[in-house]
Amino acid sequence: QVQLVESGGGLVQPGGSLRLSCVASGTIFRLNAVGWYRQAPGKEREWVIFISSAGTINYIDAVKGRFTISRDNAKNTVYLQMNSLKPEDTAVYYCNLLVGSMNYWGQGTQVTVSS
């Protein structure tokens, strides 16, 4: 059974930084693509950034130059480093793991960017 547990959300001022973590279990993590979605109030969930099993990274333009993703396969963990945060980054952030054609989700962690 695949499980994902996120941590690291919180309240930060504009221009600040946060690092999210997501620990996976129940899967051969190094073989999986993994990444992050977010859902802002009143909006649909959107894909943000992903890293493949080979380390290829894709992201949306809105986070280019500000967000980075990395993975530690020995710890079954993916990280999202968010810098230069803006109020429009406020959302619940969800870790997402692809196992074949199956999508798995974490419970979400709230990120609020406000002064």
mmCIF file of C-alpha atoms in Angstrom:
data_model
loop_
_atom_site.group_PDB
_atom_site.id
_atom_site.type_symbol
_atom_site.label_atom_id
_atom_site.label_comp_id
_atom_site.label_asym_id
_atom_site.label_seq_id
_atom_site.Cartn_x
_atom_site.Cartn_y
_atom_site.Cartn_z
ATOM 1 C CA GLN A 1 0.000 0.000 0.000
ATOM 2 C CA VAL A 2 1.505 3.288 -1.130
ATOM 3 C CA GLN A 3 1.452 6.107 1.399
ATOM 4 C CA LEU A 4 2.736 9.650 1.154
ATOM 5 C CA VAL A 5 3.252 11.927 4.137
ATOM 6 C CA GLU A 6 3.979 15.603 3.619
ATOM 7 C CA SER A 7 5.420 18.104 6.054
ATOM 8 C CA GLY A 8 6.908 21.571 6.116
ATOM 9 C CA GLY A 9 4.029 23.892 5.341
ATOM 10 C CA GLY A 10 3.239 27.020 7.295
ATOM 11 C CA LEU A 11 2.884 30.771 7.270
ATOM 12 C CA VAL A 12 5.608 32.846 5.667
ATOM 13 C CA GLN A 13 5.968 36.466 4.651
ATOM 14 C CA PRO A 14 6.252 37.454 0.988
ATOM 15 C CA GLY A 15 9.807 36.928 -0.192
ATOM 16 C CA GLY A 16 10.380 34.180 2.344
ATOM 17 C CA SER A 17 11.213 30.517 1.915
ATOM 18 C CA LEU A 18 9.814 27.159 2.907
ATOM 19 C CA ARG A 19 10.853 23.595 2.277
ATOM 20 C CA LEU A 20 8.269 20.862 1.922
ATOM 21 C CA SER A 21 9.070 17.195 2.344
ATOM 22 C CA CYS A 22 7.185 14.103 1.261
ATOM 23 C CA VAL A 23 8.091 10.644 2.488
ATOM 24 C CA ALA A 24 6.839 7.671 0.496
ATOM 25 C CA SER A 25 6.312 4.108 1.642
ATOM 26 C CA GLY A 26 5.012 0.963 0.014
ATOM 27 C CA THR A 27 6.755 1.506 -3.304
ATOM 28 C CA ILE A 28 10.155 1.219 -4.948
ATOM 29 C CA PHE A 29 10.565 4.962 -4.744
ATOM 30 C CA ARG A 30 13.597 5.285 -7.009
ATOM 31 C CA LEU A 31 11.559 3.916 -9.926
ATOM 32 C CA ASN A 32 8.770 6.474 -9.608
ATOM 33 C CA ALA A 33 8.173 9.965 -10.931
ATOM 34 C CA VAL A 34 7.150 12.222 -8.055
ATOM 35 C CA GLY A 35 6.203 15.836 -7.613
ATOM 36 C CA TRP A 36 3.852 18.451 -6.300
ATOM 37 C CA TYR A 37 0.453 19.875 -7.081
ATOM 38 C CA ARG A 38 -1.264 22.764 -5.350
ATOM 39 C CA GLN A 39 -4.806 23.948 -4.862
ATOM 40 C CA ALA A 40 -5.612 27.532 -3.989
ATOM 41 C CA PRO A 41 -8.958 28.537 -2.459
ATOM 42 C CA GLY A 42 -11.678 28.498 -5.092
ATOM 43 C CA LYS A 43 -9.372 27.118 -7.763
ATOM 44 C CA GLU A 44 -8.703 23.742 -9.310
ATOM 45 C CA ARG A 45 -5.718 21.671 -8.315
ATOM 46 C CA GLU A 46 -2.775 22.429 -10.570
ATOM 47 C CA TRP A 47 0.439 20.633 -11.403
ATOM 48 C CA VAL A 48 3.487 22.568 -10.157
ATOM 49 C CA ILE A 49 6.730 20.647 -10.481
ATOM 50 C CA PHE A 50 7.873 17.059 -11.066
ATOM 51 C CA ILE A 51 11.023 15.001 -11.072
ATOM 52 C CA SER A 52 11.313 11.755 -12.974
ATOM 53 C CA SER A 53 13.071 8.622 -11.796
ATOM 54 C CA ALA A 54 16.001 9.705 -14.002
ATOM 55 C CA GLY A 55 16.096 13.156 -12.418
ATOM 56 C CA THR A 56 14.474 15.130 -15.228
ATOM 57 C CA ILE A 57 12.598 18.127 -13.829
ATOM 58 C CA ASN A 58 9.576 19.890 -15.280
ATOM 59 C CA TYR A 59 7.718 22.835 -13.776
ATOM 60 C CA ILE A 60 5.210 25.515 -14.532
ATOM 61 C CA ASP A 61 6.379 28.968 -15.580
ATOM 62 C CA ALA A 62 4.911 30.550 -12.448
ATOM 63 C CA VAL A 63 7.561 28.919 -10.249
ATOM 64 C CA LYS A 64 10.541 29.102 -12.589
ATOM 65 C CA GLY A 65 13.624 30.373 -10.802
ATOM 66 C CA ARG A 66 11.917 30.210 -7.405
ATOM 67 C CA PHE A 67 11.012 26.574 -6.713
ATOM 68 C CA THR A 68 13.333 23.610 -6.916
ATOM 69 C CA ILE A 69 12.635 19.919 -6.474
ATOM 70 C CA SER A 70 15.014 17.217 -5.375
ATOM 71 C CA ARG A 71 14.789 13.609 -4.301
ATOM 72 C CA ASP A 72 16.689 11.388 -1.920
ATOM 73 C CA ASN A 73 16.002 7.842 -3.000
ATOM 74 C CA ALA A 74 17.789 6.424 0.038
ATOM 75 C CA LYS A 75 15.235 8.170 2.249
ATOM 76 C CA ASN A 76 12.234 7.704 -0.076
ATOM 77 C CA THR A 77 11.792 11.456 0.124
ATOM 78 C CA VAL A 78 11.109 14.287 -2.289
ATOM 79 C CA TYR A 79 11.704 17.911 -1.348
ATOM 80 C CA LEU A 80 10.232 21.138 -2.631
ATOM 81 C CA GLN A 81 12.338 24.195 -1.884
ATOM 82 C CA MET A 82 10.280 27.336 -2.344
ATOM 83 C CA ASN A 83 12.046 30.686 -2.401
ATOM 84 C CA SER A 84 10.877 34.220 -3.088
ATOM 85 C CA LEU A 85 7.373 33.210 -2.131
ATOM 86 C CA LYS A 86 4.462 35.332 -3.294
ATOM 87 C CA PRO A 87 0.911 35.652 -1.950
ATOM 88 C CA GLU A 88 -0.325 33.848 -5.064
ATOM 89 C CA ASP A 89 1.650 30.777 -3.964
ATOM 90 C CA THR A 90 -0.801 30.370 -1.099
ATOM 91 C CA ALA A 91 -2.403 26.941 -1.460
ATOM 92 C CA VAL A 92 -2.581 23.445 -0.116
ATOM 93 C CA TYR A 93 0.372 21.574 -1.579
ATOM 94 C CA TYR A 94 -0.013 17.879 -2.398
ATOM 95 C CA CYS A 95 2.691 15.357 -3.041
ATOM 96 C CA ASN A 96 1.942 13.103 -6.018
ATOM 97 C CA LEU A 97 3.575 9.808 -6.936
ATOM 98 C CA LEU A 98 3.164 7.864 -10.148
ATOM 99 C CA VAL A 99 3.355 4.092 -9.977
ATOM 100 C CA GLY A 100 2.717 2.826 -13.489
ATOM 101 C CA SER A 101 -0.635 4.353 -14.413
ATOM 102 C CA MET A 102 -1.678 4.894 -10.797
ATOM 103 C CA ASN A 103 -1.619 8.261 -9.042
ATOM 104 C CA TYR A 104 -1.093 8.457 -5.312
ATOM 105 C CA TRP A 105 -1.610 11.542 -3.177
ATOM 106 C CA GLY A 106 -0.505 12.826 0.176
ATOM 107 C CA GLN A 107 -2.888 14.476 2.591
ATOM 108 C CA GLY A 108 -1.721 17.982 1.680
ATOM 109 C CA THR A 109 0.083 20.688 3.606
ATOM 110 C CA GLN A 110 -1.010 24.311 3.818
ATOM 111 C CA VAL A 111 1.311 27.053 2.626
ATOM 112 C CA THR A 112 0.210 30.601 3.369
ATOM 113 C CA VAL A 113 2.163 33.589 2.106
ATOM 114 C CA SER A 114 1.032 36.747 3.835
ATOM 115 C CA SER A 115 2.366 39.763 5.653
#
